[in-house]
Structure formats: structure tokens, C-alpha cells
């Protein structure tokens, strides 16, 4: 017969040796200890992610693209304001801050999703493929906590990737082009600091979109032991969604496509800020995270780990 757990000896009568019911919440010290253990596990996961040469190479490529765009615009001038996602290019030569919006509008289409898919798609399938997943599960962390760490790591990598693009574009834009008060798409002019703050909002919005994609990739990663399969499947889904978004006959499907909302950050460049459209995009991102996060949790917590 199992012996019930007891609380430490207290000062009052009968305090020593009291059995603790199984449903009793963790005491504050134990809860803090669990939080510290979770953070240590996350720190270890992030260290592995940001030390991997493949991931560092992807961040370097993402940082290089705004440089190439900036020098191309410097050499050949701004592009015509035509096509979705290209309206920013015509304004880059007049204000370098717009290079950030232009770079993100291009990279969010494929390169940023690929970078996020590589990290999130490899999170579980990669560990299972090389045989280290069962050793991770042998530790007293719990499957749900481990999955949460994997997802949090993917989201932080997505934030780092978006921030790298934004910082690279901002630096190159300021060096190559004039920088000053920003004329928004609605015609209103705001101070330079206000423009920089709007860039920060854009970074958070794009990161939220990439976090939704990370949930999709993580769910696919729990369905296979081959990380390449999960990564490729995620990228294929992104490409298919983008193809469906340009078919006029499927316009009714577009609001439900994740990729449809990735460029919704242009609402930041209007006065007042188009919070309605951006809020709807955030709701779509949250819905994808909830649905595919649930799929990942249901699969991972019941998965039979054989390798």
C-alpha cells in the first residue's frame, strides 16, 4: 500500500506527518521550483537552437536580404507602387524606415516561414529521429511541459528571426536613405520616434503570425519521426495557402488562410491604426495556435516513443 506524502514538520500541534491529498496544489516553494526547472529546460533548448550552425546560417541569410534590397533600391531607385506587399518600396528612397516594412513584406512570404518551419518541425521529430526523445521523456519534466518548452523555443526563435530582419533593414535604411518624420499610407506625418515604435508593433505582429505557423509545424512534427517530412509538409502548406489566396473564385476561403493575414501589419501605417483588421488577424493566429497546439498536445502525450 503506497505511503501518503507528508508535509514538513510545523510549529503547531499535529502539524508533523499530515498526509497531503493527491489533488492538493503545489506549495509556493515547489511551484517556484517547477518554474525554475521549466526555465532551465527552456534555456537549454534555446542554447542548442541558437548554437546550431544551420539556424545561425538562416539568421544570417535573413539579415542579408534587407541589405541586398537596400543597395538595389539605392542603385536603381524605388519600385512602382503596384501589387500587394510592394507599396512600401516606392517610399523607401524618401525615408529609410520604410525599408523595414518592405523587407518584412517580402520575407514573410517564404523565407521567414521556412526558418520557423525548420526549427519547429525539427522540435519533436528531430529528437525522435536521432533517438534522444525517449531520454528527454525519462526526465521528470512531463510530456506536456516538454512540449511547451519546444513550442516556446520555436516562438522565441521566430521573434529573433523577425527582429534580425527589422534591425538589419532599419540600420541599412538609415545608412543609405534619409530618415525623418514618417508619412503614413493614410497621408498623415508622424515623428521619427513614432515611426520606430510602429516598427516594434510590426515586429510583434509578424512574430504572432510566425508563432501560429510554429504551432502547425510542431503538430506535424509529432506525427512523424522524420524531421524533413514535418518541415517539408509545413512549407508545402504555406505555398498551397498562398496559391489559394490568389484564386479569385476562392475569395471566400481567404479569411481562413493563415498566410492571408501575415501582411496585415500595414494597418500600423495608417492613422488611426487599423486595429480592426490587425485584431482579426491576431484572432486567426490565436485560433491556429489553439487548434494545432491541441493536436500536438493530444498526439505527443499519447505517442508511443520507440526510439
mmCIF file of C-alpha atoms in Angstrom:
data_model
loop_
_atom_site.group_PDB
_atom_site.id
_atom_site.type_symbol
_atom_site.label_atom_id
_atom_site.label_comp_id
_atom_site.label_asym_id
_atom_site.label_seq_id
_atom_site.Cartn_x
_atom_site.Cartn_y
_atom_site.Cartn_z
ATOM 1 C CA UNK A 1 0.000 0.000 0.000
ATOM 2 C CA UNK A 2 1.564 3.371 -1.008
ATOM 3 C CA UNK A 3 2.550 5.693 1.783
ATOM 4 C CA UNK A 4 0.834 9.103 1.529
ATOM 5 C CA UNK A 5 3.043 12.120 1.151
ATOM 6 C CA UNK A 6 3.522 14.255 4.258
ATOM 7 C CA UNK A 7 4.123 17.907 4.751
ATOM 8 C CA UNK A 8 7.198 19.173 6.615
ATOM 9 C CA UNK A 9 7.051 19.444 10.392
ATOM 10 C CA UNK A 10 5.248 22.621 11.506
ATOM 11 C CA UNK A 11 5.069 24.542 14.719
ATOM 12 C CA UNK A 12 1.503 23.721 15.722
ATOM 13 C CA UNK A 13 0.163 20.565 17.338
ATOM 14 C CA UNK A 14 -0.279 17.700 14.971
ATOM 15 C CA UNK A 15 1.487 19.535 12.180
ATOM 16 C CA UNK A 16 4.044 16.808 11.584
ATOM 17 C CA UNK A 17 3.270 13.921 9.273
ATOM 18 C CA UNK A 18 -0.093 15.098 7.956
ATOM 19 C CA UNK A 19 -0.977 13.289 4.734
ATOM 20 C CA UNK A 20 -1.366 15.511 1.651
ATOM 21 C CA UNK A 21 -4.306 14.683 -0.629
ATOM 22 C CA UNK A 22 -3.350 13.944 -4.228
ATOM 23 C CA UNK A 23 -5.260 16.973 -5.530
ATOM 24 C CA UNK A 24 -3.566 19.487 -3.213
ATOM 25 C CA UNK A 25 -1.945 22.337 -5.220
ATOM 26 C CA UNK A 26 1.796 22.784 -5.089
ATOM 27 C CA UNK A 27 3.072 24.953 -2.285
ATOM 28 C CA UNK A 28 4.707 28.233 -3.374
ATOM 29 C CA UNK A 29 8.295 26.909 -2.967
ATOM 30 C CA UNK A 30 7.513 23.802 -5.038
ATOM 31 C CA UNK A 31 5.713 25.882 -7.658
ATOM 32 C CA UNK A 32 8.689 28.229 -7.877
ATOM 33 C CA UNK A 33 10.979 25.228 -8.186
ATOM 34 C CA UNK A 34 8.888 23.864 -11.036
ATOM 35 C CA UNK A 35 9.015 27.235 -12.796
ATOM 36 C CA UNK A 36 12.779 27.410 -12.411
ATOM 37 C CA UNK A 37 13.114 23.881 -13.789
ATOM 38 C CA UNK A 38 10.938 24.838 -16.783
ATOM 39 C CA UNK A 39 13.061 27.935 -17.427
ATOM 40 C CA UNK A 40 16.278 25.915 -17.166
ATOM 41 C CA UNK A 41 14.915 23.433 -19.680
ATOM 42 C CA UNK A 42 13.911 26.283 -21.989
ATOM 43 C CA UNK A 43 17.342 27.908 -21.639
ATOM 44 C CA UNK A 44 18.995 24.609 -22.537
ATOM 45 C CA UNK A 45 16.732 24.200 -25.569
ATOM 46 C CA UNK A 46 17.424 27.757 -26.725
ATOM 47 C CA UNK A 47 21.156 27.265 -26.326
ATOM 48 C CA UNK A 48 21.024 24.228 -28.606
ATOM 49 C CA UNK A 49 18.875 26.084 -31.133
ATOM 50 C CA UNK A 50 20.954 29.249 -31.326
ATOM 51 C CA UNK A 51 24.256 27.379 -31.394
ATOM 52 C CA UNK A 52 23.266 25.119 -34.291
ATOM 53 C CA UNK A 53 25.130 26.243 -37.439
ATOM 54 C CA UNK A 54 22.082 25.635 -39.630
ATOM 55 C CA UNK A 55 19.957 28.035 -37.615
ATOM 56 C CA UNK A 56 22.698 30.656 -37.440
ATOM 57 C CA UNK A 57 23.063 30.429 -41.223
ATOM 58 C CA UNK A 58 19.332 31.039 -41.655
ATOM 59 C CA UNK A 59 19.506 34.116 -39.424
ATOM 60 C CA UNK A 60 22.477 35.379 -41.421
ATOM 61 C CA UNK A 61 20.577 34.967 -44.699
ATOM 62 C CA UNK A 62 17.572 36.785 -43.238
ATOM 63 C CA UNK A 63 19.827 39.647 -42.162
ATOM 64 C CA UNK A 64 21.480 39.787 -45.594
ATOM 65 C CA UNK A 65 18.274 40.119 -47.622
ATOM 66 C CA UNK A 66 17.399 43.653 -46.370
ATOM 67 C CA UNK A 67 20.961 44.702 -47.198
ATOM 68 C CA UNK A 68 20.559 43.481 -50.775
ATOM 69 C CA UNK A 69 17.165 45.153 -51.092
ATOM 70 C CA UNK A 70 18.559 48.411 -49.731
ATOM 71 C CA UNK A 71 21.525 48.515 -52.116
ATOM 72 C CA UNK A 72 19.288 47.562 -55.047
ATOM 73 C CA UNK A 73 16.903 50.420 -54.276
ATOM 74 C CA UNK A 74 19.833 52.760 -53.769
ATOM 75 C CA UNK A 75 21.272 51.822 -57.156
ATOM 76 C CA UNK A 76 18.089 51.593 -59.229
ATOM 77 C CA UNK A 77 15.589 53.729 -57.336
ATOM 78 C CA UNK A 78 12.226 52.856 -55.790
ATOM 79 C CA UNK A 79 9.786 50.463 -57.391
ATOM 80 C CA UNK A 80 6.331 51.347 -58.629
ATOM 81 C CA UNK A 81 3.593 51.036 -56.016
ATOM 82 C CA UNK A 82 1.881 48.032 -57.549
ATOM 83 C CA UNK A 83 0.963 44.666 -56.127
ATOM 84 C CA UNK A 84 0.239 43.620 -52.588
ATOM 85 C CA UNK A 85 3.250 43.894 -50.324
ATOM 86 C CA UNK A 86 5.156 46.209 -52.713
ATOM 87 C CA UNK A 87 3.530 49.553 -51.851
ATOM 88 C CA UNK A 88 6.358 50.257 -49.388
ATOM 89 C CA UNK A 89 9.146 50.147 -51.991
ATOM 90 C CA UNK A 90 8.208 53.426 -53.604
ATOM 91 C CA UNK A 91 8.681 55.213 -50.277
ATOM 92 C CA UNK A 92 11.983 53.666 -49.178
ATOM 93 C CA UNK A 93 14.143 56.167 -51.052
ATOM 94 C CA UNK A 94 12.332 59.028 -49.327
ATOM 95 C CA UNK A 95 12.530 57.546 -45.831
ATOM 96 C CA UNK A 96 14.814 54.686 -44.834
ATOM 97 C CA UNK A 97 12.408 53.425 -42.161
ATOM 98 C CA UNK A 98 10.192 52.049 -44.917
ATOM 99 C CA UNK A 99 12.908 49.543 -45.792
ATOM 100 C CA UNK A 100 11.888 47.623 -42.673
ATOM 101 C CA UNK A 101 8.291 47.333 -43.832
ATOM 102 C CA UNK A 102 9.391 46.468 -47.379
ATOM 103 C CA UNK A 103 11.801 43.746 -46.223
ATOM 104 C CA UNK A 104 9.250 42.142 -43.903
ATOM 105 C CA UNK A 105 6.542 42.233 -46.580
ATOM 106 C CA UNK A 106 8.849 40.183 -48.834
ATOM 107 C CA UNK A 107 10.433 37.819 -46.315
ATOM 108 C CA UNK A 108 7.153 36.948 -44.600
ATOM 109 C CA UNK A 109 6.034 35.294 -47.817
ATOM 110 C CA UNK A 110 8.537 32.414 -47.719
ATOM 111 C CA UNK A 111 11.963 32.835 -46.094
ATOM 112 C CA UNK A 112 10.691 33.633 -42.604
ATOM 113 C CA UNK A 113 8.161 30.738 -42.710
ATOM 114 C CA UNK A 114 10.905 28.368 -43.874
ATOM 115 C CA UNK A 115 13.177 29.391 -40.992
ATOM 116 C CA UNK A 116 10.400 28.912 -38.443
ATOM 117 C CA UNK A 117 9.316 25.615 -40.032
ATOM 118 C CA UNK A 118 12.863 24.249 -39.782
ATOM 119 C CA UNK A 119 13.083 24.877 -36.039
ATOM 120 C CA UNK A 120 9.503 23.936 -35.096
ATOM 121 C CA UNK A 121 9.309 20.978 -37.480
ATOM 122 C CA UNK A 122 12.517 19.552 -36.062
ATOM 123 C CA UNK A 123 11.457 20.067 -32.436
ATOM 124 C CA UNK A 124 9.952 16.633 -31.812
ATOM 125 C CA UNK A 125 10.618 14.666 -34.997
ATOM 126 C CA UNK A 126 14.313 15.519 -34.895
ATOM 127 C CA UNK A 127 14.663 14.236 -31.327
ATOM 128 C CA UNK A 128 12.736 11.078 -32.197
ATOM 129 C CA UNK A 129 14.796 10.514 -35.335
ATOM 130 C CA UNK A 130 18.175 10.566 -33.551
ATOM 131 C CA UNK A 131 16.865 8.621 -30.562
ATOM 132 C CA UNK A 132 17.156 11.287 -27.864
ATOM 133 C CA UNK A 133 13.447 11.884 -27.327
ATOM 134 C CA UNK A 134 12.919 8.925 -25.016
ATOM 135 C CA UNK A 135 15.806 10.105 -22.833
ATOM 136 C CA UNK A 136 14.192 13.529 -22.558
ATOM 137 C CA UNK A 137 10.924 11.889 -21.578
ATOM 138 C CA UNK A 138 12.725 9.820 -18.944
ATOM 139 C CA UNK A 139 13.425 13.035 -17.047
ATOM 140 C CA UNK A 140 10.693 14.107 -14.593
ATOM 141 C CA UNK A 141 9.635 17.042 -16.757
ATOM 142 C CA UNK A 142 6.436 15.583 -18.150
ATOM 143 C CA UNK A 143 5.386 15.412 -21.774
ATOM 144 C CA UNK A 144 3.152 18.461 -21.631
ATOM 145 C CA UNK A 145 5.899 20.595 -20.094
ATOM 146 C CA UNK A 146 8.450 19.365 -22.618
ATOM 147 C CA UNK A 147 6.108 20.158 -25.498
ATOM 148 C CA UNK A 148 5.533 23.630 -24.049
ATOM 149 C CA UNK A 149 9.286 24.193 -23.919
ATOM 150 C CA UNK A 150 9.645 23.078 -27.531
ATOM 151 C CA UNK A 151 6.934 25.477 -28.650
ATOM 152 C CA UNK A 152 8.232 28.388 -26.573
ATOM 153 C CA UNK A 153 11.676 27.841 -28.070
ATOM 154 C CA UNK A 154 10.242 27.929 -31.606
ATOM 155 C CA UNK A 155 8.349 31.158 -30.847
ATOM 156 C CA UNK A 156 11.458 32.805 -29.403
ATOM 157 C CA UNK A 157 13.407 31.797 -32.492
ATOM 158 C CA UNK A 158 10.649 33.323 -34.637
ATOM 159 C CA UNK A 159 10.906 36.547 -32.610
ATOM 160 C CA UNK A 160 14.674 36.557 -33.075
ATOM 161 C CA UNK A 161 14.333 35.984 -36.827
ATOM 162 C CA UNK A 162 11.812 38.810 -37.269
ATOM 163 C CA UNK A 163 13.878 41.119 -35.079
ATOM 164 C CA UNK A 164 17.024 40.358 -37.086
ATOM 165 C CA UNK A 165 15.240 41.333 -40.300
ATOM 166 C CA UNK A 166 13.832 44.516 -38.753
ATOM 167 C CA UNK A 167 17.136 45.625 -37.207
ATOM 168 C CA UNK A 168 19.110 44.877 -40.356
ATOM 169 C CA UNK A 169 16.608 46.762 -42.535
ATOM 170 C CA UNK A 170 16.433 49.680 -40.101
ATOM 171 C CA UNK A 171 20.221 50.031 -39.956
ATOM 172 C CA UNK A 172 20.667 49.780 -43.729
ATOM 173 C CA UNK A 173 17.735 52.111 -44.370
ATOM 174 C CA UNK A 174 19.129 54.800 -42.100
ATOM 175 C CA UNK A 175 22.611 54.500 -43.627
ATOM 176 C CA UNK A 176 21.537 54.544 -47.278
ATOM 177 C CA UNK A 177 18.472 56.795 -47.267
ATOM 178 C CA UNK A 178 17.175 59.883 -45.470
ATOM 179 C CA UNK A 179 15.450 59.257 -42.143
ATOM 180 C CA UNK A 180 12.953 61.582 -40.554
ATOM 181 C CA UNK A 181 9.257 62.034 -39.870
ATOM 182 C CA UNK A 182 7.247 59.210 -41.437
ATOM 183 C CA UNK A 183 4.446 59.895 -43.890
ATOM 184 C CA UNK A 184 1.918 57.109 -43.345
ATOM 185 C CA UNK A 185 -0.089 55.384 -46.057
ATOM 186 C CA UNK A 186 -3.078 57.473 -44.989
ATOM 187 C CA UNK A 187 -1.145 60.704 -45.677
ATOM 188 C CA UNK A 188 -0.537 61.710 -42.061
ATOM 189 C CA UNK A 189 3.028 62.535 -40.980
ATOM 190 C CA UNK A 190 4.249 61.267 -37.592
ATOM 191 C CA UNK A 191 7.564 61.895 -35.770
ATOM 192 C CA UNK A 192 10.549 59.627 -36.288
ATOM 193 C CA UNK A 193 10.225 58.084 -32.828
ATOM 194 C CA UNK A 194 6.584 57.256 -33.529
ATOM 195 C CA UNK A 195 7.702 55.512 -36.712
ATOM 196 C CA UNK A 196 10.256 53.440 -34.809
ATOM 197 C CA UNK A 197 7.602 52.432 -32.270
ATOM 198 C CA UNK A 198 5.349 51.341 -35.134
ATOM 199 C CA UNK A 199 8.170 49.145 -36.380
ATOM 200 C CA UNK A 200 8.170 47.472 -32.961
ATOM 201 C CA UNK A 201 4.437 46.797 -33.276
ATOM 202 C CA UNK A 202 5.014 45.300 -36.721
ATOM 203 C CA UNK A 203 7.722 43.005 -35.322
ATOM 204 C CA UNK A 204 5.322 41.709 -32.664
ATOM 205 C CA UNK A 205 2.502 41.244 -35.185
ATOM 206 C CA UNK A 206 4.666 39.281 -37.638
ATOM 207 C CA UNK A 207 6.041 37.210 -34.748
ATOM 208 C CA UNK A 208 2.468 36.313 -33.778
ATOM 209 C CA UNK A 209 1.876 35.108 -37.338
ATOM 210 C CA UNK A 210 5.050 33.029 -37.237
ATOM 211 C CA UNK A 211 4.026 31.644 -33.824
ATOM 212 C CA UNK A 212 0.841 30.348 -35.440
ATOM 213 C CA UNK A 213 2.918 28.673 -38.150
ATOM 214 C CA UNK A 214 5.186 27.199 -35.454
ATOM 215 C CA UNK A 215 2.133 25.542 -33.892
ATOM 216 C CA UNK A 216 1.291 23.968 -37.264
ATOM 217 C CA UNK A 217 4.859 22.740 -37.737
ATOM 218 C CA UNK A 218 5.020 21.398 -34.176
ATOM 219 C CA UNK A 219 1.792 19.448 -34.675
ATOM 220 C CA UNK A 220 3.204 17.909 -37.860
ATOM 221 C CA UNK A 221 6.446 17.178 -36.005
ATOM 222 C CA UNK A 222 4.570 14.980 -33.520
ATOM 223 C CA UNK A 223 3.131 12.909 -36.368
ATOM 224 C CA UNK A 224 6.448 11.676 -37.741
ATOM 225 C CA UNK A 225 9.945 10.681 -36.727
ATOM 226 C CA UNK A 226 11.492 12.285 -39.826
ATOM 227 C CA UNK A 227 12.070 15.989 -39.311
ATOM 228 C CA UNK A 228 12.465 16.652 -43.035
ATOM 229 C CA UNK A 229 8.914 15.384 -43.548
ATOM 230 C CA UNK A 230 7.483 17.781 -40.970
ATOM 231 C CA UNK A 231 9.484 20.727 -42.329
ATOM 232 C CA UNK A 232 8.606 19.999 -45.957
ATOM 233 C CA UNK A 233 4.929 19.485 -45.117
ATOM 234 C CA UNK A 234 4.795 22.860 -43.370
ATOM 235 C CA UNK A 235 6.419 24.650 -46.286
ATOM 236 C CA UNK A 236 4.092 22.920 -48.753
ATOM 237 C CA UNK A 237 1.078 24.035 -46.715
ATOM 238 C CA UNK A 238 2.363 27.622 -46.803
ATOM 239 C CA UNK A 239 2.843 27.515 -50.575
ATOM 240 C CA UNK A 240 -0.567 25.934 -51.158
ATOM 241 C CA UNK A 241 -2.247 28.542 -48.959
ATOM 242 C CA UNK A 242 -0.568 31.330 -50.907
ATOM 243 C CA UNK A 243 -1.688 29.813 -54.212
ATOM 244 C CA UNK A 244 -5.255 29.510 -52.968
ATOM 245 C CA UNK A 245 -5.154 33.145 -51.832
ATOM 246 C CA UNK A 246 -4.659 34.431 -55.389
ATOM 247 C CA UNK A 247 -7.507 32.448 -56.985
ATOM 248 C CA UNK A 248 -10.478 34.830 -57.276
ATOM 249 C CA UNK A 249 -13.021 32.003 -57.198
ATOM 250 C CA UNK A 250 -11.777 31.044 -53.716
ATOM 251 C CA UNK A 251 -12.004 34.520 -52.224
ATOM 252 C CA UNK A 252 -14.419 33.248 -49.575
ATOM 253 C CA UNK A 253 -11.710 30.901 -48.303
ATOM 254 C CA UNK A 254 -9.024 33.545 -47.956
ATOM 255 C CA UNK A 255 -10.008 34.902 -44.491
ATOM 256 C CA UNK A 256 -9.415 31.416 -43.067
ATOM 257 C CA UNK A 257 -5.944 31.061 -44.551
ATOM 258 C CA UNK A 258 -3.069 31.768 -42.185
ATOM 259 C CA UNK A 259 -0.925 33.360 -44.876
ATOM 260 C CA UNK A 260 -3.688 35.831 -45.772
ATOM 261 C CA UNK A 261 -3.061 37.790 -42.560
ATOM 262 C CA UNK A 262 0.723 37.878 -42.493
ATOM 263 C CA UNK A 263 0.897 41.171 -44.370
ATOM 264 C CA UNK A 264 -1.861 42.701 -42.254
ATOM 265 C CA UNK A 265 0.715 44.806 -40.416
ATOM 266 C CA UNK A 266 0.212 47.604 -42.944
ATOM 267 C CA UNK A 267 -2.588 48.746 -40.630
ATOM 268 C CA UNK A 268 0.155 50.187 -38.413
ATOM 269 C CA UNK A 269 0.956 52.660 -41.176
ATOM 270 C CA UNK A 270 -2.453 54.275 -41.093
ATOM 271 C CA UNK A 271 -3.851 56.999 -38.878
ATOM 272 C CA UNK A 272 -5.648 55.931 -36.841
ATOM 273 C CA UNK A 273 -4.101 52.462 -36.697
ATOM 274 C CA UNK A 274 -6.349 49.880 -38.378
ATOM 275 C CA UNK A 275 -6.807 47.879 -35.206
ATOM 276 C CA UNK A 276 -9.873 46.114 -36.586
ATOM 277 C CA UNK A 277 -8.048 44.329 -39.408
ATOM 278 C CA UNK A 278 -4.977 43.631 -37.291
ATOM 279 C CA UNK A 279 -7.152 42.391 -34.429
ATOM 280 C CA UNK A 280 -8.893 39.974 -36.771
ATOM 281 C CA UNK A 281 -5.508 38.736 -37.921
ATOM 282 C CA UNK A 282 -4.437 38.157 -34.322
ATOM 283 C CA UNK A 283 -7.634 36.214 -33.687
ATOM 284 C CA UNK A 284 -6.867 33.983 -36.664
ATOM 285 C CA UNK A 285 -3.345 33.432 -35.347
ATOM 286 C CA UNK A 286 -4.726 32.556 -31.906
ATOM 287 C CA UNK A 287 -7.208 30.111 -33.456
ATOM 288 C CA UNK A 288 -4.427 28.314 -35.348
ATOM 289 C CA UNK A 289 -2.310 28.143 -32.202
ATOM 290 C CA UNK A 290 -5.216 26.717 -30.193
ATOM 291 C CA UNK A 291 -6.231 24.131 -32.793
ATOM 292 C CA UNK A 292 -2.803 22.875 -33.812
ATOM 293 C CA UNK A 293 -1.430 23.228 -30.292
ATOM 294 C CA UNK A 294 -4.216 20.914 -29.115
ATOM 295 C CA UNK A 295 -3.410 18.455 -31.897
ATOM 296 C CA UNK A 296 0.267 18.484 -30.930
ATOM 297 C CA UNK A 297 -0.555 18.006 -27.238
ATOM 298 C CA UNK A 298 -3.036 15.167 -27.885
ATOM 299 C CA UNK A 299 -0.594 13.363 -30.146
ATOM 300 C CA UNK A 300 2.536 13.907 -28.085
ATOM 301 C CA UNK A 301 1.037 12.986 -24.721
ATOM 302 C CA UNK A 302 -0.258 9.694 -26.110
ATOM 303 C CA UNK A 303 2.578 8.921 -28.502
ATOM 304 C CA UNK A 304 4.401 5.619 -28.114
ATOM 305 C CA UNK A 305 8.080 6.506 -28.137
ATOM 306 C CA UNK A 306 10.102 3.641 -29.574
ATOM 307 C CA UNK A 307 13.327 5.406 -30.455
#
